PDB file of C-alpha atoms in Angstrom:
ATOM      1  CA  GLY Z   1       0.000   0.000   0.000  1.00 73.00           C
ATOM      2  CA  ALA Z   2       0.934   3.635  -0.305  1.00 81.00           C
ATOM      3  CA  VAL Z   3      -0.167   6.964   1.077  1.00 79.00           C
ATOM      4  CA  VAL Z   4      -0.015  10.097  -1.034  1.00 83.00           C
ATOM      5  CA  GLY Z   5      -0.537  13.545   0.443  1.00 88.00           C
ATOM      6  CA  GLN Z   6      -0.235  17.194  -0.354  1.00 88.00           C
ATOM      7  CA  LEU Z   7      -0.724  20.582   1.218  1.00 86.00           C
ATOM      8  CA  VAL Z   8      -3.550  22.476  -0.484  1.00 83.00           C
ATOM      9  CA  LYS Z   9      -4.034  26.253  -0.350  1.00 90.00           C
ATOM     10  CA  GLY Z  10      -7.010  28.144  -1.713  1.00 91.00           C
ATOM     11  CA  VAL Z  11      -8.360  31.683  -1.767  1.00 95.00           C
ATOM     12  CA  CYS Z  12     -11.856  31.487  -0.263  1.00 96.00           C
ATOM     13  CA  THR Z  13     -14.661  33.870   0.668  1.00 97.00           C
ATOM     14  CA  ILE Z  14     -16.469  33.536   3.990  1.00 97.00           C
ATOM     15  CA  GLU Z  15     -20.169  32.965   3.307  1.00 98.00           C
ATOM     16  CA  VAL Z  16     -21.604  31.908   6.706  1.00 97.00           C
ATOM     17  CA  ILE Z  17     -20.342  32.284  10.282  1.00 97.00           C
ATOM     18  CA  ASN Z  18     -21.994  30.240  13.032  1.00 97.00           C
ATOM     19  CA  ARG Z  19     -20.261  31.519  16.171  1.00 96.00           C
ATOM     20  CA  PRO Z  20     -22.322  29.553  18.754  1.00 96.00           C
ATOM     21  CA  ASN Z  21     -21.338  26.266  17.063  1.00 97.00           C
ATOM     22  CA  MET Z  22     -17.852  27.477  16.022  1.00 96.00           C
ATOM     23  CA  LEU Z  23     -18.420  26.859  12.276  1.00 97.00           C
ATOM     24  CA  ALA Z  24     -17.503  28.904   9.209  1.00 96.00           C
ATOM     25  CA  THR Z  25     -18.641  28.118   5.663  1.00 97.00           C
ATOM     26  CA  VAL Z  26     -16.402  29.315   2.847  1.00 96.00           C
ATOM     27  CA  MET Z  27     -16.778  29.346  -0.933  1.00 96.00           C
ATOM     28  CA  GLY Z  28     -13.708  28.107  -2.780  1.00 92.00           C
ATOM     29  CA  PRO Z  29     -12.230  29.356  -6.058  1.00 89.00           C
ATOM     30  CA  ARG Z  30     -14.289  26.851  -8.070  1.00 91.00           C
ATOM     31  CA  GLY Z  31     -17.575  27.797  -6.390  1.00 93.00           C
ATOM     32  CA  ASN Z  32     -17.581  24.816  -4.035  1.00 93.00           C
ATOM     33  CA  TYR Z  33     -18.599  25.239  -0.381  1.00 95.00           C
ATOM     34  CA  LEU Z  34     -16.780  23.882   2.656  1.00 91.00           C
ATOM     35  CA  THR Z  35     -17.832  24.142   6.304  1.00 94.00           C
ATOM     36  CA  ILE Z  36     -14.907  24.326   8.709  1.00 92.00           C
ATOM     37  CA  GLU Z  37     -14.951  23.622  12.443  1.00 94.00           C
ATOM     38  CA  MET Z  38     -13.194  26.559  14.096  1.00 93.00           C
ATOM     39  CA  GLU Z  39     -11.006  25.943  17.150  1.00 93.00           C
ATOM     40  CA  ASP Z  40      -9.837  29.488  17.908  1.00 94.00           C
ATOM     41  CA  LYS Z  41     -12.593  31.448  19.704  1.00 92.00           C
ATOM     42  CA  GLU Z  42     -10.723  34.725  19.247  1.00 94.00           C
ATOM     43  CA  LEU Z  43     -10.178  34.212  15.513  1.00 93.00           C
ATOM     44  CA  ILE Z  44     -13.852  33.501  14.768  1.00 93.00           C
ATOM     45  CA  LYS Z  45     -14.755  36.805  16.457  1.00 94.00           C
ATOM     46  CA  GLU Z  46     -12.569  38.664  13.931  1.00 94.00           C
ATOM     47  CA  LEU Z  47     -14.075  37.052  10.819  1.00 95.00           C
ATOM     48  CA  HIS Z  48     -16.879  38.647   8.800  1.00 96.00           C
ATOM     49  CA  ILE Z  49     -19.065  37.573   5.890  1.00 97.00           C
ATOM     50  CA  GLY Z  50     -17.544  38.481   2.532  1.00 97.00           C
ATOM     51  CA  GLN Z  51     -13.999  38.447   3.911  1.00 97.00           C
ATOM     52  CA  VAL Z  52     -11.429  36.809   1.601  1.00 97.00           C
ATOM     53  CA  VAL Z  53      -9.093  34.374   3.359  1.00 96.00           C
ATOM     54  CA  ILE Z  54      -6.437  31.832   2.377  1.00 94.00           C
ATOM     55  CA  ILE Z  55      -7.236  28.332   3.612  1.00 89.00           C
ATOM     56  CA  SER Z  56      -4.465  25.721   3.958  1.00 89.00           C
ATOM     57  CA  TYR Z  57      -5.125  22.062   4.675  1.00 81.00           C
ATOM     58  CA  ALA Z  58      -3.542  18.654   4.216  1.00 85.00           C
ATOM     59  CA  GLU Z  59      -5.128  16.181   1.822  1.00 81.00           C
ATOM     60  CA  ALA Z  60      -4.201  12.482   1.764  1.00 87.00           C
ATOM     61  CA  ILE Z  61      -5.268   9.267   0.068  1.00 86.00           C
ATOM     62  CA  ALA Z  62      -4.301   5.666   0.854  1.00 86.00           C
ATOM     63  CA  VAL Z  63      -4.064   3.099  -1.920  1.00 83.00           C
ATOM     64  CA  SER Z  64      -3.755  -0.659  -1.676  1.00 83.00           C
ATOM     65  CA  LEU Z  65      -3.490  -3.107  -4.593  1.00 77.00           C
ATOM     66  CA  GLU Z  66      -4.151  -6.813  -4.270  1.00 82.00           C
ATOM     67  CA  LYS Z  67      -3.743  -9.615  -6.767  1.00 81.00           C
ATOM     68  CA  ALA Z  68      -7.135 -10.719  -8.067  1.00 79.00           C
ATOM     69  CA  GLY Z  69      -8.208 -14.345  -7.936  1.00 78.00           C
ATOM     70  CA  PRO Z  70      -9.168 -16.310 -11.047  1.00 80.00           C
ATOM     71  CA  ALA Z  71     -11.930 -14.773 -13.169  1.00 75.00           C
ATOM     72  CA  LYS Z  72     -15.421 -16.176 -12.607  1.00 73.00           C
ATOM     73  CA  LYS Z  73     -17.344 -17.496 -15.610  1.00 69.00           C
TER      74      LYS Z  73
END
């Protein structure tokens, strides 16, 4: 098996801020939406709707190949 990963950065616009539940929804450069769980209570207080931010996150995928058995007829 193998694991492949990369660091992804994107310019996003804040669309929704849910301070009581510590969530922020952003729109990515391709128009996709992502809801992020915020951990920093002070940071979420500083955010506002329409603000442009740069989001960085790690993305990974694990792959495993196995030899197939004989084909069934």
